[in-house]
Short mmCIF file of C-alpha atoms and ligand atoms in Angstrom, two decimals:
data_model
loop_
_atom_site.label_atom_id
_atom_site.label_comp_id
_atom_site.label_asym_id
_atom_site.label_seq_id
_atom_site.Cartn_x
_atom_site.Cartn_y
_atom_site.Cartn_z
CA UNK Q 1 -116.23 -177.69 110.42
CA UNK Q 2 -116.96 -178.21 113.97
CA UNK Q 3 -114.86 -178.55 117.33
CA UNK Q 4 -113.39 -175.65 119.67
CA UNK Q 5 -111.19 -173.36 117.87
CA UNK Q 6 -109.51 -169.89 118.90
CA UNK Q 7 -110.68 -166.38 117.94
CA UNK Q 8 -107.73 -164.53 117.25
CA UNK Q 9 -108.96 -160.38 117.43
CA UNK Q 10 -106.41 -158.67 115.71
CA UNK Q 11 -107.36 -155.67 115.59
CA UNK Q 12 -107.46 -155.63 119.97
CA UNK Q 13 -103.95 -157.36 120.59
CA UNK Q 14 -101.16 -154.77 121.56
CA UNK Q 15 -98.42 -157.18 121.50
CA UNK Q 16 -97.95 -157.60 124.91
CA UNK Q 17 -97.15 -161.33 125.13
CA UNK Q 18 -99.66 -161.69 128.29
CA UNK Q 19 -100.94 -164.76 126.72
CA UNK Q 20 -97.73 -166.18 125.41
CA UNK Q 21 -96.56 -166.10 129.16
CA UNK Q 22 -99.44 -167.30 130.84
CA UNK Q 23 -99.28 -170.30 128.24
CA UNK Q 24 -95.60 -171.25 129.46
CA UNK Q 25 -96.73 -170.63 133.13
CA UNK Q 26 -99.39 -173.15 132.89
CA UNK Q 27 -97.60 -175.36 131.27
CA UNK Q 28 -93.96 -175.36 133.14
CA UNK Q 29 -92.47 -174.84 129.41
CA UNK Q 30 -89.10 -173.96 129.54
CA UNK Q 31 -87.02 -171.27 127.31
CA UNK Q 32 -86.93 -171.28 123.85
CA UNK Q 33 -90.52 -173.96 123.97
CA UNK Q 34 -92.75 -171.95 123.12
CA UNK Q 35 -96.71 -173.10 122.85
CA UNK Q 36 -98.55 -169.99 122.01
CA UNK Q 37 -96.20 -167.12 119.85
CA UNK Q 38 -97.08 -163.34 118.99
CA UNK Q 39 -95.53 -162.74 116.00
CA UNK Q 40 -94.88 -158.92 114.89
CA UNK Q 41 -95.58 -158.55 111.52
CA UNK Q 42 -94.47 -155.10 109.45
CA UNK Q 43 -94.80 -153.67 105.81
CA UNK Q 44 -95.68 -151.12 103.73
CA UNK Q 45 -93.68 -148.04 102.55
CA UNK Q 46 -93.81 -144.30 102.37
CA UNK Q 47 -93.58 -143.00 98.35
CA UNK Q 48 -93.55 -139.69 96.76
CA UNK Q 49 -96.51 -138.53 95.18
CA UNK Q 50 -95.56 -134.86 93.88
CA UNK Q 51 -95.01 -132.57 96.81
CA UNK Q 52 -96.67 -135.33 98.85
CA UNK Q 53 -95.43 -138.43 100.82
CA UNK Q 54 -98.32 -141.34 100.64
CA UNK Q 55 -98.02 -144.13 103.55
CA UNK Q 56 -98.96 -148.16 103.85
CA UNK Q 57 -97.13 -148.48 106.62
CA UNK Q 58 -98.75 -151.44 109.06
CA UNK Q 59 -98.20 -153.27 111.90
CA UNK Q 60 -99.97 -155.54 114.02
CA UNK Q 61 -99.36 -158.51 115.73
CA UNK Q 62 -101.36 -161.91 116.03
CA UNK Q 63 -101.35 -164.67 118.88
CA UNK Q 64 -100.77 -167.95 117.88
CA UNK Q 65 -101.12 -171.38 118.58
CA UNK Q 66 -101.83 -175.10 117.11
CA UNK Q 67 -104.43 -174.14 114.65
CA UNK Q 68 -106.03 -177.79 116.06
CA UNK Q 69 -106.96 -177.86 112.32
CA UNK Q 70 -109.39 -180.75 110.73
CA UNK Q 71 -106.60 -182.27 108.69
CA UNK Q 72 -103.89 -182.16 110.62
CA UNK Q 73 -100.57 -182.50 108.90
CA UNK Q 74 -98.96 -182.85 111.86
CA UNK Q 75 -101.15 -186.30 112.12
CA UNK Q 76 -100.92 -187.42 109.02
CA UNK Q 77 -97.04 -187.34 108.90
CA UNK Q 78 -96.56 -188.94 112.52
CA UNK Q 79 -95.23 -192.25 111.83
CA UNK Q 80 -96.37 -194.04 115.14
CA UNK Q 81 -100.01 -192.24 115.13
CA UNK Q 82 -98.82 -190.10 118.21
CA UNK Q 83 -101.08 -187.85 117.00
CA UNK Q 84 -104.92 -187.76 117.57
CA UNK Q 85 -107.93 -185.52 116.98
CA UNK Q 86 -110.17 -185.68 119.53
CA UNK Q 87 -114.04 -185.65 119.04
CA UNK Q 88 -114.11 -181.99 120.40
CA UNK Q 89 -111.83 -180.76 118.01
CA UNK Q 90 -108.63 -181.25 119.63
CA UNK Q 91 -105.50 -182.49 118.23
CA UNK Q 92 -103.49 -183.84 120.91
CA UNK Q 93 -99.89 -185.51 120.76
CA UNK Q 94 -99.56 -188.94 123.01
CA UNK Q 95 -96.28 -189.03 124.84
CA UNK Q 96 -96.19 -192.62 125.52
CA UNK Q 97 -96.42 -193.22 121.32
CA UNK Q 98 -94.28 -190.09 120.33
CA UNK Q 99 -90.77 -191.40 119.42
CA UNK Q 100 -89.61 -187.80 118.94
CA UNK Q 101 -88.45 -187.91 115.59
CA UNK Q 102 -89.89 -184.34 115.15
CA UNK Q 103 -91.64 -184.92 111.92
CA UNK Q 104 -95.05 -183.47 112.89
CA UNK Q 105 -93.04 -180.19 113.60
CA UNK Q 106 -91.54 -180.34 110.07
CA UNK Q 107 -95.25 -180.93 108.72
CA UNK Q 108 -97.26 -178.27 110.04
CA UNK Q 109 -97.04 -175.44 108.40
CA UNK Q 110 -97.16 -173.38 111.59
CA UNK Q 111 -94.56 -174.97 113.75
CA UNK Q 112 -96.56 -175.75 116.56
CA UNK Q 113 -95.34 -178.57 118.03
CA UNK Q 114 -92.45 -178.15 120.08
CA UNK Q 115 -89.57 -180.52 120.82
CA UNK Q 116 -89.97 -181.18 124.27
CA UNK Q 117 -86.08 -182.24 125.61
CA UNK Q 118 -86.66 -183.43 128.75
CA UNK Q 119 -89.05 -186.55 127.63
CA UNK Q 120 -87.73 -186.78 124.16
CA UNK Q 121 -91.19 -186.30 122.57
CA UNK Q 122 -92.85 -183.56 121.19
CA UNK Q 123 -95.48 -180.98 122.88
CA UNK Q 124 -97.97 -178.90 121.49
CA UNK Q 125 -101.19 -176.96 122.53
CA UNK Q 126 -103.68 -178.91 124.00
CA UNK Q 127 -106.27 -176.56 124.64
CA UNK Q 128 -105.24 -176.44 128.08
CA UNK Q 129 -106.97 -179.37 129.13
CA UNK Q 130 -106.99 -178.69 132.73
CA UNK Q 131 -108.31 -175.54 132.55
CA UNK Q 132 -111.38 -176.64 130.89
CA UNK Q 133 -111.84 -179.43 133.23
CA UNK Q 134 -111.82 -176.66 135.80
CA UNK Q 135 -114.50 -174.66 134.34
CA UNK Q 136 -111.82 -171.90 133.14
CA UNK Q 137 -111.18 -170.81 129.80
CA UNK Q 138 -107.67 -171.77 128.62
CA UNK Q 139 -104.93 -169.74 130.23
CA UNK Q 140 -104.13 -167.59 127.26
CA UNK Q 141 -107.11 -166.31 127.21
CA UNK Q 142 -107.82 -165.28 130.83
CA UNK Q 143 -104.32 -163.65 130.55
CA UNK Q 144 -105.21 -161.52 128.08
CA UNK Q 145 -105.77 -158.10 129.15
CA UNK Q 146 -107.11 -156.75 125.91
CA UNK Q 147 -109.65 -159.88 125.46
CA UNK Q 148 -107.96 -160.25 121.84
CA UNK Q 149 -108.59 -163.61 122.43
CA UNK Q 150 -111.73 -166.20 122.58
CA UNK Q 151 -112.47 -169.26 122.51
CA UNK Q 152 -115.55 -172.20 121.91
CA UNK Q 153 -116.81 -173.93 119.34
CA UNK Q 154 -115.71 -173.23 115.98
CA UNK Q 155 -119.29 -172.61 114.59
CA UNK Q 156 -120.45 -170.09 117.41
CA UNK Q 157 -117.41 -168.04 116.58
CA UNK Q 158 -117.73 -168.01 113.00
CA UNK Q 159 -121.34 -166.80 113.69
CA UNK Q 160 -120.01 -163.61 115.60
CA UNK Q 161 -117.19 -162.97 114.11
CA UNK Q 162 -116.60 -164.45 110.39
CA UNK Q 163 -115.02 -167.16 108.42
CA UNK Q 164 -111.37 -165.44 108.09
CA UNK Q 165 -108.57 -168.14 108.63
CA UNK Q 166 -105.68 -166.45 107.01
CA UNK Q 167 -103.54 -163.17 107.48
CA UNK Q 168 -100.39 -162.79 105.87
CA UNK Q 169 -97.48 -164.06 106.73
CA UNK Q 170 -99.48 -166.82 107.90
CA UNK Q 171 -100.02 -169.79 105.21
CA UNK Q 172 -103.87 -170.41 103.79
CA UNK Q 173 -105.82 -172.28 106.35
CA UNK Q 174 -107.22 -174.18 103.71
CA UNK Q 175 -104.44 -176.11 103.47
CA UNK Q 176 -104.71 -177.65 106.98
CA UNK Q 177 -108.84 -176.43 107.10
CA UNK Q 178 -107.29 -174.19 110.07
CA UNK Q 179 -109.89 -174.38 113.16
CA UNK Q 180 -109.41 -170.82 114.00
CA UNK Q 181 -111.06 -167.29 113.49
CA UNK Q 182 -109.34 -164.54 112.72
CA UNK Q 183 -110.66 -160.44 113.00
CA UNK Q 184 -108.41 -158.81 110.74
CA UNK Q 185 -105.97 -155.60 112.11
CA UNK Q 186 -107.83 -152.05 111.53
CA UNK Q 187 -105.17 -151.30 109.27
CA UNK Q 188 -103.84 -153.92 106.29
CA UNK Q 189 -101.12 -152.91 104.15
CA UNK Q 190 -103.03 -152.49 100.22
CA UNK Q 191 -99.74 -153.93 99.19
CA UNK Q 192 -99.18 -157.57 98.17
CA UNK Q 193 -98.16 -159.95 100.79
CA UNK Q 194 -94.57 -159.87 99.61
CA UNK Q 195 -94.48 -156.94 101.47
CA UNK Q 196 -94.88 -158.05 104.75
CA UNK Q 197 -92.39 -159.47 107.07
CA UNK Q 198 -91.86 -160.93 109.97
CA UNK Q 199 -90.14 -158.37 112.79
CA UNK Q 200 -89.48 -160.86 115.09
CA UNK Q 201 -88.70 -164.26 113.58
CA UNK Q 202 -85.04 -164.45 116.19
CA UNK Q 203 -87.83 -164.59 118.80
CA UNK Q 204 -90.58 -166.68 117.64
CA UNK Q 205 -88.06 -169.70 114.28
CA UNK Q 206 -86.34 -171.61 116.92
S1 LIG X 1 -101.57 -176.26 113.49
FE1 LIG X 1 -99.94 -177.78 113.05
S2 LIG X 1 -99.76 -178.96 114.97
FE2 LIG X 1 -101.76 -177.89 115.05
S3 LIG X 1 -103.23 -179.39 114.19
FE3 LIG X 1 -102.57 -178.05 112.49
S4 LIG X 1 -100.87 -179.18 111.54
FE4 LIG X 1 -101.17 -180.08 113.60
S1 LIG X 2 -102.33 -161.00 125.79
FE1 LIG X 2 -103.86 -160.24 124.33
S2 LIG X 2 -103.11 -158.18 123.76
FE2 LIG X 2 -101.38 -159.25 124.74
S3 LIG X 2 -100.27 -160.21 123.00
FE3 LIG X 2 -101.71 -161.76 123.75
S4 LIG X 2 -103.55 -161.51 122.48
FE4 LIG X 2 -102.30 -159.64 122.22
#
């Protein structure tokens, strides 16, 4: 796997939506189009254990983005081949080719691309392109005040931090080979992943 890819530090990120902000800032998204999403995840219980009372409960919550994954379904579904992944790693969405039929947001098993209303066509993550060109890291990631997030290429930051693609709710990387690296929370529920839940899908399933 190679290309830049996110590191997602779960274990630092409070929540705060810093980087979800900063995302829409730099890119003049309106409400409700969202690039970049914390979702608040939540599980566990608390059971009886003779005159004791055992715990699971967890939360955390985890940044997200376009995965910029290395088979996109996004691209693969996009009937007009809108959709492109660059040589660095990037999958970007033409606007001049997208007809907006909104398939690649069906596809992609994270809803990343956004239905942009104003052009008709869909947007998505691009890495923030003019950042880089700038010599700054994408705006999510100066935003962040907890440095939860990283970025680079995909191979340096498997090398620091680890091969993890996947944290439940979220669906198996594998599916999409995910470009992303994920530092688990300090504290996982020991329960099955049917016991976790989303507690803030209003915010985030638009
Ligand atoms: S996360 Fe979704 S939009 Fe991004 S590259 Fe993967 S399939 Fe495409
Ligand atoms: S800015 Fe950092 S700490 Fe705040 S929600 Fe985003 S990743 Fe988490």
């Amino acid at each position: 796997m190679t290309g830049l890819a996110f590191h997602i530090d779960v274990s630092s990120c409070s929540g705060c939506k810093a980087c979800q902000l900063a995302c829409k800032d730099a890119h003049g998204l309106e409400a409700g189009r969202l690039w970049r999403r914390v979702v608040e995840v939540e599980g566990g219980e608390w059971t009886r254990k003779g005159n004791a009372w055992c715990s699971t409960v967890f939360a955390y919550t985890i940044s997200l983005s376009c995965m910029h994954c290395e088979r996109p379904a996004c691209m693969t579904s996009c009937p007009t081949q809108a959709i492109v992944k660059r040589a660095d790693g990037v999958v970007a969405v033409d606007g001049g080719a997208c007809i907006g039929c909104r398939y690649c947001g069906w596809a992609c098993p994270y809803g990343a691309p956004q239905f942009d209303a104003a052009t008709g066509t869909m947007s998505k993550c691009d890495f923030c392109a003019d950042e880089r060109d700038a010599g700054r890291p994408p705006a999510c990631v100066s935003a962040c005040p907890l440095r939860a997030l990283d970025w680079g290429p995909i191979d340096q930051l498997q090398a620091r931090h680890g091969t993890l693609a996947q944290l439940p709710p979220l669906p198996d990387g594998a599916q999409t080979g995910a470009t992303v690296v994920i530092s688990p929370p300090a504290r996982m529920s020991p329960l099955s992943p049917d016991c976790v839940q989303l507690a803030n899908d209003e915010e985030i399933l638009r």
